Coordinates of N, CA, C and O in Angstrom, one line a residue:
X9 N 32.7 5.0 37.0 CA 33.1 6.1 36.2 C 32.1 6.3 35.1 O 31.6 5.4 34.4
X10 N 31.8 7.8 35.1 CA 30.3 8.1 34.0 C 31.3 7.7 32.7 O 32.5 7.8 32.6
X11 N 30.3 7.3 31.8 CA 30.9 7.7 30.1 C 30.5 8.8 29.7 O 29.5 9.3 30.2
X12 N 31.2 9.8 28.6 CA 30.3 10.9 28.5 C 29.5 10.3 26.9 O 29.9 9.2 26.4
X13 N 28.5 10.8 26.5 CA 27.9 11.0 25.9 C 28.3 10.4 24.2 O 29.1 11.1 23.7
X14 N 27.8 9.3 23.5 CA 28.8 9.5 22.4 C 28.1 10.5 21.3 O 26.9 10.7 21.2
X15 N 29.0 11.0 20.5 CA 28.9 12.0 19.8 C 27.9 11.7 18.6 O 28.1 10.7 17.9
X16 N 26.5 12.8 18.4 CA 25.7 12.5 17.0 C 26.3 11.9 16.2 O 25.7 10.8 16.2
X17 N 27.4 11.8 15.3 CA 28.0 11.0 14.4 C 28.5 9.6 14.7 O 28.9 8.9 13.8
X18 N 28.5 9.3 15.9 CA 29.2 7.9 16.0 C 28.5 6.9 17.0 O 28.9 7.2 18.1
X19 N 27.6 5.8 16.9 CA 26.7 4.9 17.7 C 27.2 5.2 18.8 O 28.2 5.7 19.4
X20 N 25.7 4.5 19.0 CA 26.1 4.1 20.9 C 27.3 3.4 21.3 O 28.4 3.3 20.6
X21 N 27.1 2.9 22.2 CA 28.3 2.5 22.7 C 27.8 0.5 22.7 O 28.4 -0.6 22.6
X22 N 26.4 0.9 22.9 CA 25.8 -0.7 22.6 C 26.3 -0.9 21.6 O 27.0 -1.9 21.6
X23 N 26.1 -0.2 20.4 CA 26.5 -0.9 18.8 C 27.9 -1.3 18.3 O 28.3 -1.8 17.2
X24 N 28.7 -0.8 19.5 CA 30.4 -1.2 19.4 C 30.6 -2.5 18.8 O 31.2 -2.9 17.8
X25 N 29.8 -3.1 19.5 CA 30.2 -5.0 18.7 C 30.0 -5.0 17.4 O 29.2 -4.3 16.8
X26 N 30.9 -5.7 17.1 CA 30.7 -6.2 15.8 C 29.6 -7.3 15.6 O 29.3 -8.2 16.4
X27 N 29.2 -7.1 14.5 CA 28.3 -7.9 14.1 C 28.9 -9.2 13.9 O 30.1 -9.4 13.7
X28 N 27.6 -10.3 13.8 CA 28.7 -11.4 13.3 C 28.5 -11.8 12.1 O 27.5 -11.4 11.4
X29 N 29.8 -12.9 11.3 CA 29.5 -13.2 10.2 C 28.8 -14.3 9.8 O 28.9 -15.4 10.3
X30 N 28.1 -14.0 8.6 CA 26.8 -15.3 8.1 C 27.4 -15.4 7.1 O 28.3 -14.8 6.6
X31 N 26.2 -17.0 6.8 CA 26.1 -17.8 5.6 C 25.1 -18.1 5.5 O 24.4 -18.2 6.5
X32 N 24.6 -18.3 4.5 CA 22.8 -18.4 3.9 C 22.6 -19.4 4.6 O 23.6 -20.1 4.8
X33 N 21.1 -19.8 5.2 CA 20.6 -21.0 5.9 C 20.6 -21.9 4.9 O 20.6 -21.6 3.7
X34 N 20.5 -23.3 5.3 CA 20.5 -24.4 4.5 C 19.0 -24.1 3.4 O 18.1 -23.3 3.5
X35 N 19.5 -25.0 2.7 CA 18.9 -24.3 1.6 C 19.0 -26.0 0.6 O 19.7 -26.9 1.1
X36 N 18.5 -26.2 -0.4 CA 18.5 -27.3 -1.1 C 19.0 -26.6 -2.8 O 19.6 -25.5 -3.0
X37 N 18.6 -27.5 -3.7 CA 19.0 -27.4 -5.2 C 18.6 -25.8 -5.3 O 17.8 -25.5 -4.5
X38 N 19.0 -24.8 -6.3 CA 18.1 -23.6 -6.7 C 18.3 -23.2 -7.4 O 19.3 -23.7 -7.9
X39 N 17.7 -22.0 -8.2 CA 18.0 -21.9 -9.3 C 18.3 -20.3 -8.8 O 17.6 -19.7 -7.9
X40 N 19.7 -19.7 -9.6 CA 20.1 -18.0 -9.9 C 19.2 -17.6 -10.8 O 18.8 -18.5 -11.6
X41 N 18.6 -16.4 -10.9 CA 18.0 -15.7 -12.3 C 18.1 -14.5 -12.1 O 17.4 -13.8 -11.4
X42 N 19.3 -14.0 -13.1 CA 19.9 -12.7 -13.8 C 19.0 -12.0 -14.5 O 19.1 -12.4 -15.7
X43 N 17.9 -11.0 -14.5 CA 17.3 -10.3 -15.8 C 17.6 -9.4 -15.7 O 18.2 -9.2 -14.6
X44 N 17.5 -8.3 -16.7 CA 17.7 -7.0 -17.0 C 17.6 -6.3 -18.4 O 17.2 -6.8 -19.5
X45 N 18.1 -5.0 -18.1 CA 17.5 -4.0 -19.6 C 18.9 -3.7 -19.5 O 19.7 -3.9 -18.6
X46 N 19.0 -3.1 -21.2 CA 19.7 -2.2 -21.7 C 19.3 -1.6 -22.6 O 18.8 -1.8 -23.7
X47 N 19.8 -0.1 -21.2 CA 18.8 1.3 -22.6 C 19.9 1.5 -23.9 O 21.2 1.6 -23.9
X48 N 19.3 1.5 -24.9 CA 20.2 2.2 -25.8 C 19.6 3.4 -26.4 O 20.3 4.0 -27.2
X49 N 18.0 4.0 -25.9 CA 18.0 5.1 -26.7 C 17.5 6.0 -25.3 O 16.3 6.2 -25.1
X50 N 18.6 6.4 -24.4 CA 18.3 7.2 -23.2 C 17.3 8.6 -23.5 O 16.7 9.2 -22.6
X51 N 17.2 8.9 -24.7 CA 16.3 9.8 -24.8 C 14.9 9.6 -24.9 O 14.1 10.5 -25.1
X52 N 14.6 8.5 -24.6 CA 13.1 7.7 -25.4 C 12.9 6.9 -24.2 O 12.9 5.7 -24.1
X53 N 12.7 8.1 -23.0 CA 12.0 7.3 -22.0 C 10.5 7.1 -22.3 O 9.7 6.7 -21.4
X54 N 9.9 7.2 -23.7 CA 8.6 6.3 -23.7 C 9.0 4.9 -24.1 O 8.3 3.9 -23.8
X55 N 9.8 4.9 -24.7 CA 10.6 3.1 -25.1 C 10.9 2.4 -24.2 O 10.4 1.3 -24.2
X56 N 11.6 2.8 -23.2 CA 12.7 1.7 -22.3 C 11.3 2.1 -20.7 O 11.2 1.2 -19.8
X57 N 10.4 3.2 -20.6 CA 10.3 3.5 -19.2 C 9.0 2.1 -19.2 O 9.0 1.5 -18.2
X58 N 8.2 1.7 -20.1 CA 7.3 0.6 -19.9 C 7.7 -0.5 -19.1 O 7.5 -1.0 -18.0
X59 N 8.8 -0.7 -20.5 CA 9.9 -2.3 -19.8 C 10.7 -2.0 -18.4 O 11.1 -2.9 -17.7
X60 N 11.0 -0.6 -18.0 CA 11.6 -0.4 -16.3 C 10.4 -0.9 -15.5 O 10.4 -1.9 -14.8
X61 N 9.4 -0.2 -15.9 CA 8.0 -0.3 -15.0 C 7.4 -1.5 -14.4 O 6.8 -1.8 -13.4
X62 N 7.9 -2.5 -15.7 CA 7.2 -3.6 -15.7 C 8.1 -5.0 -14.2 O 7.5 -5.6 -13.3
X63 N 9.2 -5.1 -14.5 CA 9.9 -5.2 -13.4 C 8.9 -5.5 -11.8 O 8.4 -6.5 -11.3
X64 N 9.1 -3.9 -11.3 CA 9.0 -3.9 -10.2 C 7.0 -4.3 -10.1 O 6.5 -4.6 -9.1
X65 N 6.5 -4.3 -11.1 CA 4.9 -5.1 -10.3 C 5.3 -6.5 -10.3 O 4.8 -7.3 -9.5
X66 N 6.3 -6.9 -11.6 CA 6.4 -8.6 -11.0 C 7.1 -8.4 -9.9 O 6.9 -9.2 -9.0
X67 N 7.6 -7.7 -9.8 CA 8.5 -8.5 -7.9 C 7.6 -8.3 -6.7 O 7.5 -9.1 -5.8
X68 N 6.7 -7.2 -7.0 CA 5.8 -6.9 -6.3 C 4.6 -8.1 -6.5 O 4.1 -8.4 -5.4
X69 N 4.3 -8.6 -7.4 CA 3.3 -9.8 -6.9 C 4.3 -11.2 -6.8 O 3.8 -12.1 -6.2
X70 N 5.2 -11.3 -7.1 CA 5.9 -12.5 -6.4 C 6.6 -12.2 -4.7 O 7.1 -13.0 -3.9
X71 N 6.4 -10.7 -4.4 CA 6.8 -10.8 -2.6 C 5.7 -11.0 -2.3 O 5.7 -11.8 -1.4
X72 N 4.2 -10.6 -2.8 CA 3.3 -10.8 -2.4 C 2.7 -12.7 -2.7 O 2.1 -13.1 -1.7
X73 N 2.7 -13.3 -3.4 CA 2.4 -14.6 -3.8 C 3.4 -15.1 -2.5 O 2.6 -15.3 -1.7
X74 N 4.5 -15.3 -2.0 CA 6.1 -15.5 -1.3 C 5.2 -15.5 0.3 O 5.0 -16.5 1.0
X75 N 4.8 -14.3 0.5 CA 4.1 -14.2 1.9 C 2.6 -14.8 1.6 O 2.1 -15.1 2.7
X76 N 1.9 -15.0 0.7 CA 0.5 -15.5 0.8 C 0.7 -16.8 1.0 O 0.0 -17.4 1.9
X77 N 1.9 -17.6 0.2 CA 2.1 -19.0 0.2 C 2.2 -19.5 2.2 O 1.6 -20.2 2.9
X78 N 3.3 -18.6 2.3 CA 3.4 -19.0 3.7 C 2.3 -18.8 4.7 O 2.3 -19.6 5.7
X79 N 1.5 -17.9 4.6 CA 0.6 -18.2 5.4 C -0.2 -19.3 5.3 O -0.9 -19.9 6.2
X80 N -0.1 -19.4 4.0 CA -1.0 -21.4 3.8 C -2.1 -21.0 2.8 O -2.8 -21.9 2.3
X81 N -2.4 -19.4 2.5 CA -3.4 -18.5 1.5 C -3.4 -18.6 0.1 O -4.2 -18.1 -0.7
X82 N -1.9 -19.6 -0.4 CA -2.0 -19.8 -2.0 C -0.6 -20.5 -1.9 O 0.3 -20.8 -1.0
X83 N -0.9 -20.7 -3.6 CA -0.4 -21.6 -3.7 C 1.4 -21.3 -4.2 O 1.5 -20.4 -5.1
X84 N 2.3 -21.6 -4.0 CA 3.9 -20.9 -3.5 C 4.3 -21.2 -4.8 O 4.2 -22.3 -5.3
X85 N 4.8 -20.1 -5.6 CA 5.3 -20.1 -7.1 C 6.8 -20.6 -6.9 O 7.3 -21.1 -7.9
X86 N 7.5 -20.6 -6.0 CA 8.7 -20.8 -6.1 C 9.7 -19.8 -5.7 O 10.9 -20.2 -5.4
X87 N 9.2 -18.1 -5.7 CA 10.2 -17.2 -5.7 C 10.6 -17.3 -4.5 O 9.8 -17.5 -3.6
X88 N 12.3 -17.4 -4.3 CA 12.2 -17.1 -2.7 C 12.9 -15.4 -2.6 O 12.9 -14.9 -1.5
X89 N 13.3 -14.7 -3.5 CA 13.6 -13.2 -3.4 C 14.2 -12.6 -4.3 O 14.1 -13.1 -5.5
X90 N 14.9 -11.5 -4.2 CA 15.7 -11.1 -5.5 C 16.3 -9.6 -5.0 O 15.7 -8.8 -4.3
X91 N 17.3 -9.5 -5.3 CA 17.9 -7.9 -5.3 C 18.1 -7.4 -6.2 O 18.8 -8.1 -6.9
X92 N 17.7 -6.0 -6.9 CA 17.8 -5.0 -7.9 C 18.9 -4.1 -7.5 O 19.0 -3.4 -6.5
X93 N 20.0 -4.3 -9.0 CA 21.1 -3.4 -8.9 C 20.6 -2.6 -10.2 O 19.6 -2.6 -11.0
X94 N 21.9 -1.6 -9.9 CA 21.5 -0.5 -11.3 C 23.1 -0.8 -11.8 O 23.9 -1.1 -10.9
X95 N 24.0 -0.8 -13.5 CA 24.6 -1.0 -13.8 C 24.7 0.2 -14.9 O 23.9 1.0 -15.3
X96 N 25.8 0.0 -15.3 CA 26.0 1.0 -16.3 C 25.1 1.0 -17.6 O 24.6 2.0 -18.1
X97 N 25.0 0.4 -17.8 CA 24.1 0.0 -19.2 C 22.3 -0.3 -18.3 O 21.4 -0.8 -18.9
X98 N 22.2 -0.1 -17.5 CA 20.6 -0.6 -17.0 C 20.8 -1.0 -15.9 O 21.9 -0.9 -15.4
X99 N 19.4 -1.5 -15.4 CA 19.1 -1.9 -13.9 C 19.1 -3.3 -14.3 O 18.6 -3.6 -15.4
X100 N 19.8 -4.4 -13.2 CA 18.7 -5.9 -13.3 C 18.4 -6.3 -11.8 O 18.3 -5.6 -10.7
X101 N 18.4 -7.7 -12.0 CA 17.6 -7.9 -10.7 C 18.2 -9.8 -11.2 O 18.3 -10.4 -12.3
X102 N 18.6 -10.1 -9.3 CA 19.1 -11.0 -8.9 C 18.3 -11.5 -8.6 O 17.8 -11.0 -7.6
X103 N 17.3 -13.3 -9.1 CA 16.0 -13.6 -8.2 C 16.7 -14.6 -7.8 O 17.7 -14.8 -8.3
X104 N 16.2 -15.6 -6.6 CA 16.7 -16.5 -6.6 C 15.0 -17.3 -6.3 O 14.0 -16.8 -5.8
X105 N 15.1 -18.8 -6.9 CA 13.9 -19.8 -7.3 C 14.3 -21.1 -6.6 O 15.4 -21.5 -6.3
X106 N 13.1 -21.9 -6.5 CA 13.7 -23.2 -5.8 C 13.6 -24.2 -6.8 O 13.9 -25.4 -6.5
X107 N 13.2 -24.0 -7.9 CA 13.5 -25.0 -9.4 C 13.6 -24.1 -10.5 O 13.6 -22.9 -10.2
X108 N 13.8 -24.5 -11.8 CA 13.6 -23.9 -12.6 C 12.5 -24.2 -13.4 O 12.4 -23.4 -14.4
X109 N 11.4 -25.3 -13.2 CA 10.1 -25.5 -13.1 C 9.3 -24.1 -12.8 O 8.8 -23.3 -13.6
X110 N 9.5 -24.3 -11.3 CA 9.0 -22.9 -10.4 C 9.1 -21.7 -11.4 O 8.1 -21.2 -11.8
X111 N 10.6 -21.1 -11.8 CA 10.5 -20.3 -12.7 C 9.9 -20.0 -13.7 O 9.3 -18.9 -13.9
X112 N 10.1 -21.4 -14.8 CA 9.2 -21.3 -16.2 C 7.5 -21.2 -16.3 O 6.8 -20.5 -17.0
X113 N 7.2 -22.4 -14.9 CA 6.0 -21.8 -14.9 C 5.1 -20.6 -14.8 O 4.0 -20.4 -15.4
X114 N 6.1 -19.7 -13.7 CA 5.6 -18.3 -13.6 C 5.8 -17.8 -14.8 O 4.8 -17.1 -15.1
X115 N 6.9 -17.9 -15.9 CA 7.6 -17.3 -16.5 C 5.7 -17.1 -17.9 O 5.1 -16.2 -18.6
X116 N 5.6 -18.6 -17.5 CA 4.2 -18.8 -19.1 C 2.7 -18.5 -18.2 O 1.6 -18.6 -18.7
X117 N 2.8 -18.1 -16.6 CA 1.0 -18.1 -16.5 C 0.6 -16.9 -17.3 O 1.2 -15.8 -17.5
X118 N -0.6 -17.3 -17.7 CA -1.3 -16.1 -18.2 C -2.0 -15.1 -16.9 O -2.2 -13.9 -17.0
X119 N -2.1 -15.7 -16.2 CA -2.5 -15.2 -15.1 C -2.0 -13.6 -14.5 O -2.5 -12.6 -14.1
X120 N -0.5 -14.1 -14.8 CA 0.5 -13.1 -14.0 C 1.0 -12.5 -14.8 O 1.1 -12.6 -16.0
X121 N 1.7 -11.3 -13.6 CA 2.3 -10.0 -14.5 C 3.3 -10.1 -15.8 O 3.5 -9.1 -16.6
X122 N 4.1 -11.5 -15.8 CA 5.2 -11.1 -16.5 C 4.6 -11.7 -17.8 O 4.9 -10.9 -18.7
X123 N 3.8 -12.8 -18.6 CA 3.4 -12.8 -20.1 C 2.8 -11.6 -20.4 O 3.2 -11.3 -21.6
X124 N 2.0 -10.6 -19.7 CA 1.6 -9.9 -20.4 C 2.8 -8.6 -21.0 O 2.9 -7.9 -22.0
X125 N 3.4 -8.6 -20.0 CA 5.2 -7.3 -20.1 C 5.3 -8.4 -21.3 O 4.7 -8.1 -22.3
X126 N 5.8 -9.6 -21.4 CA 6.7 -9.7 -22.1 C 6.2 -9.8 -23.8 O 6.9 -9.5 -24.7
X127 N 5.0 -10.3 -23.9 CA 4.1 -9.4 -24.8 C 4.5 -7.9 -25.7 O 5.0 -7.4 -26.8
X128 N 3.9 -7.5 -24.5 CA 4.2 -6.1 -24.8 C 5.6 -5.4 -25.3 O 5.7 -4.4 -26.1
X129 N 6.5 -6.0 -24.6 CA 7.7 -5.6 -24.9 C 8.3 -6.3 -26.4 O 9.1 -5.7 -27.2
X130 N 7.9 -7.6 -26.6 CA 8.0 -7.7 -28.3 C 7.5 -7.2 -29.2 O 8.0 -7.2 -30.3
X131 N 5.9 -6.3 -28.5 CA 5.2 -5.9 -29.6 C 6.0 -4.2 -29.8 O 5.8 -3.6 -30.8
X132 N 6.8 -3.6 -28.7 CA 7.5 -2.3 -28.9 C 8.8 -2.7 -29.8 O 9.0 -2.2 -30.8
X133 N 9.6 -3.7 -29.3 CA 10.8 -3.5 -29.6 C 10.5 -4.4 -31.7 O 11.4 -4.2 -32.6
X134 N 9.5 -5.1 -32.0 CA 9.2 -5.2 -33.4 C 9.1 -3.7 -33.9 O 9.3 -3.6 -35.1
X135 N 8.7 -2.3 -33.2 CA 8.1 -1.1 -33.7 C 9.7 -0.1 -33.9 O 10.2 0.6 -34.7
X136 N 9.9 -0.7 -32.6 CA 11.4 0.1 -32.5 C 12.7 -0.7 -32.1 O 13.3 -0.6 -31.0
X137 N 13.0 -1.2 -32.9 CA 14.1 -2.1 -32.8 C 15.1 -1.3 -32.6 O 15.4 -0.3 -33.2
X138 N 15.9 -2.2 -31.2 CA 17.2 -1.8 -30.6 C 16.8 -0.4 -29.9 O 17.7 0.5 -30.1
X139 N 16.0 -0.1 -29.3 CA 16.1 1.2 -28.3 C 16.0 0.8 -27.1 O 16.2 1.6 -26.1
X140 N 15.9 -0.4 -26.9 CA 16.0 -1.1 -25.2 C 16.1 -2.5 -25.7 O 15.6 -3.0 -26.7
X141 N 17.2 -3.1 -24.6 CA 17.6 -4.6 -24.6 C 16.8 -5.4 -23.5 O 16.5 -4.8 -22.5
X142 N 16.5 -6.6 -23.6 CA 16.1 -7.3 -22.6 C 17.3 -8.5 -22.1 O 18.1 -8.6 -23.0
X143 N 17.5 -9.3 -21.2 CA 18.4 -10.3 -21.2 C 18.3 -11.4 -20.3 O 17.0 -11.4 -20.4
X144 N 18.5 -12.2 -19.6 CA 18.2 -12.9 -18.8 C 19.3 -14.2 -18.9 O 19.4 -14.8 -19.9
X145 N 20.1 -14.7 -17.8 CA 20.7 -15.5 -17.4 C 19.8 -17.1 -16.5 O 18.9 -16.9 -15.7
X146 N 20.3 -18.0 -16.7 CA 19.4 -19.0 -15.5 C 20.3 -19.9 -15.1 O 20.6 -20.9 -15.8
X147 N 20.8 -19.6 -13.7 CA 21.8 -20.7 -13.4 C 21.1 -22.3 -12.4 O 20.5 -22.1 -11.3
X148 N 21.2 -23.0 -12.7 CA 20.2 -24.1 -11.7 C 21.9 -24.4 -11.5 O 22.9 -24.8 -12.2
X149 N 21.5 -23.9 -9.6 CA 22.8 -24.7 -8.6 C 22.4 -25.7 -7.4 O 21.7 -25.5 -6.4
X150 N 23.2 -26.9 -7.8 CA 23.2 -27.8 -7.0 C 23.6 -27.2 -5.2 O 24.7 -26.7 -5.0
X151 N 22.8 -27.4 -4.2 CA 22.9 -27.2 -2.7 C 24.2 -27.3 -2.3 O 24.4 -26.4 -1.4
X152 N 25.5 -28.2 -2.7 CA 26.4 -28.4 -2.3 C 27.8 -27.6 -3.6 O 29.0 -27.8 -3.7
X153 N 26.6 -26.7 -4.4 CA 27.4 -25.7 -5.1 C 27.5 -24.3 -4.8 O 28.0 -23.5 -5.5
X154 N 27.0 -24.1 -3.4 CA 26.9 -22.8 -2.9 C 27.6 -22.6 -2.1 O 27.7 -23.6 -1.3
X155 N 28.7 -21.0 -1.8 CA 29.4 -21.1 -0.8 C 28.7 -19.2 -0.8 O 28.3 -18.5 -1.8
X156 N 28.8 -18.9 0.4 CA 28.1 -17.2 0.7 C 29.2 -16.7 1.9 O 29.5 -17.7 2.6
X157 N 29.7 -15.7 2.2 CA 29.8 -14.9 2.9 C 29.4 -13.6 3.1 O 29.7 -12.8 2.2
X158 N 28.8 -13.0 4.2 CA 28.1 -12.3 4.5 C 28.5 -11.2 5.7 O 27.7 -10.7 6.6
X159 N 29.9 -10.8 5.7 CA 30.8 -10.1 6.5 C 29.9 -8.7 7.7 O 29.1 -7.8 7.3
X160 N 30.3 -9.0 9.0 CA 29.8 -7.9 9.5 C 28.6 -7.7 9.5 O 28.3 -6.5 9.5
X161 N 27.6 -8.5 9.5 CA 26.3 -8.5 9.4 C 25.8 -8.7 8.1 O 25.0 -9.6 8.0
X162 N 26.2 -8.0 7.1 CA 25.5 -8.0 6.0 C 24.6 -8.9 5.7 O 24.9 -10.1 5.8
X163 N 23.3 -8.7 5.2 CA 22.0 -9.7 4.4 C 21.8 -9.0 3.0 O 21.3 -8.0 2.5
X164 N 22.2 -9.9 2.8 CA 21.8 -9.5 1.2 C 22.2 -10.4 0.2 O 23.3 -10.9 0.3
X165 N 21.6 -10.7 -0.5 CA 21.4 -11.6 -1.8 C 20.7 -12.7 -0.9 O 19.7 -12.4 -0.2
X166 N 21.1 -14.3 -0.9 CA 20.8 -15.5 -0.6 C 20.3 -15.4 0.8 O 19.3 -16.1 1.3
X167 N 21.0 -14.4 1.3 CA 21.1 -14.7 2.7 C 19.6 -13.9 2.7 O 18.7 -14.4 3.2
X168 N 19.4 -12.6 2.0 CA 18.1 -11.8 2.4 C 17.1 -13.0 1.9 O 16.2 -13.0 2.7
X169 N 16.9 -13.8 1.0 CA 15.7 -14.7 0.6 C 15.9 -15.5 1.3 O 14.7 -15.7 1.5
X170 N 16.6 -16.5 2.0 CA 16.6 -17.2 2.7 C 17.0 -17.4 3.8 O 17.4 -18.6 4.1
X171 N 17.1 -16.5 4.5 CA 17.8 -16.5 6.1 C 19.1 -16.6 6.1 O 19.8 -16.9 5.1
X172 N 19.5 -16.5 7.2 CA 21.1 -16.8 7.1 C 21.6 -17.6 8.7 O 20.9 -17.9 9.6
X173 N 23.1 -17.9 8.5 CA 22.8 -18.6 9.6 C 24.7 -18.3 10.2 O 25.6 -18.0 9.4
X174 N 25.0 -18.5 11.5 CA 26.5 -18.6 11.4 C 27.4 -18.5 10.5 O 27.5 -19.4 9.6
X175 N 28.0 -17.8 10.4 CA 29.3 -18.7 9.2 C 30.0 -19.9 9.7 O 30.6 -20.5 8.9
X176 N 30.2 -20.4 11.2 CA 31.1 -21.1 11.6 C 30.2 -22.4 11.0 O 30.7 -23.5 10.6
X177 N 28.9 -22.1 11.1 CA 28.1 -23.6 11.0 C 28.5 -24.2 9.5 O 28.1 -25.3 9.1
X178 N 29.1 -23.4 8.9 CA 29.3 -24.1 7.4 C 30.8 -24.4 7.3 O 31.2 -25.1 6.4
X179 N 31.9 -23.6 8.5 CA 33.0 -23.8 8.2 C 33.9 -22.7 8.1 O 33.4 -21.6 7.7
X180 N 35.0 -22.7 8.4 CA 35.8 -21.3 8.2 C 36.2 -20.9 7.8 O 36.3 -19.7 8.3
X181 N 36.7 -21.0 6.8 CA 36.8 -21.0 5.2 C 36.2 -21.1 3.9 O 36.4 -22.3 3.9
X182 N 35.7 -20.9 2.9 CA 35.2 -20.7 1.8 C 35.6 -22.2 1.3 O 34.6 -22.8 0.9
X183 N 36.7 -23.0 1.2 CA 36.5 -23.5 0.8 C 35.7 -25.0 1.1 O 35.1 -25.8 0.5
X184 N 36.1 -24.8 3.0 CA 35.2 -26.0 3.8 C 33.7 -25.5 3.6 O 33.0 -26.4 3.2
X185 N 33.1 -24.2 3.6 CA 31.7 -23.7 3.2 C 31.4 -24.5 1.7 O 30.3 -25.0 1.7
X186 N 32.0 -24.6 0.9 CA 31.8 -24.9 -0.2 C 31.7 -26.2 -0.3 O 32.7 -26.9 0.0
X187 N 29.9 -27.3 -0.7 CA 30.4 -28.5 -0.6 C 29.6 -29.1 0.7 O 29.5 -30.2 1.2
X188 N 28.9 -27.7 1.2 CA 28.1 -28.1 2.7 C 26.5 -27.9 2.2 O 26.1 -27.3 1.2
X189 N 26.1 -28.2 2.6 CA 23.9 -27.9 2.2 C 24.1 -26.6 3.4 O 23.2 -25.9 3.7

């Protein structure tokens, strides 16, 4: 019996399956890092648009340092990824690190993009205090402190930096996940 055709709006008929559900690939100790802005003077996109700007070339030279390492071309700072959300009050960005070593050191090379932003952004916000916030969180989590679900395919956060893997391989539940490398 023919199928008819499925309709522009709705997949093929290959994509019927459900996807399946993941959990981040094993993975060892790491570290969370929370940064972000808050605008407070939305009119003074010469204040807050530097510090937006500055952001995306560091992520941009840590995807790029991320893939040079792996090919064996330099030397691996530590980043393994990051997701940028936008929030009421500003954008931040989710990295995830494999020490907090790894981090601080990037955090002080002179070399790289982020001493000179952050520089720069002391030397605006001493000129114009309180027209953009800066902030930053640093969680260092133990391997057997991580639990991920990743429903229906989804990759994103842990799972997009570091692969993902089964959910059954960690367990079926959140809380047998929880407590596994």
């Amino acid at each position: 019996m023919d199928h008819p055709a499925a309709p522009a709006d709705r997949p093929a008929a290959s994509t019927d399956r459900r996807p399946p559900n993941l959990t981040h690939a094993e993975v060892d100790d790491l570290v969370v890092f929370h940064i972000g802005m808050t605008i407070r003077a939305p009119w003074r996109p010469d204040l807050w648009g530097p510090v937006a700007a500055a952001m995306p070339r560091m992520l941009a030279e840590l995807h790029r340092n991320r893939a040079a390492a792996a090919r064996g071309e330099a030397e691996d700072l530590g980043f393994l990824g990051a997701d940028t959300l936008i929030g009421a009050k500003g954008p931040w960005v989710v990295q995830y690190w494999r020490s907090t070593e790894h981090l601080y050191a990037y955090a002080r090379m002179s070399s790289a993009e982020h001493l000179p932003a952050w520089k720069a952004f002391n030397k605006a916000a001493r000129r114009h205090p309180g027209a953009v916030g800066i902030w930053h969180e640093t969680y260092a989590v133990p391997a057997d402190g991580i639990e991920t679900f990743y429903g229906n395919g989804a990759t994103v956060g842990l799972a997009k930096a570091v692969g993902s893997a089964p959910l059954a391989s960690r367990g079926r539940t959140a809380a047998q996940r929880l407590g596994t490398r």
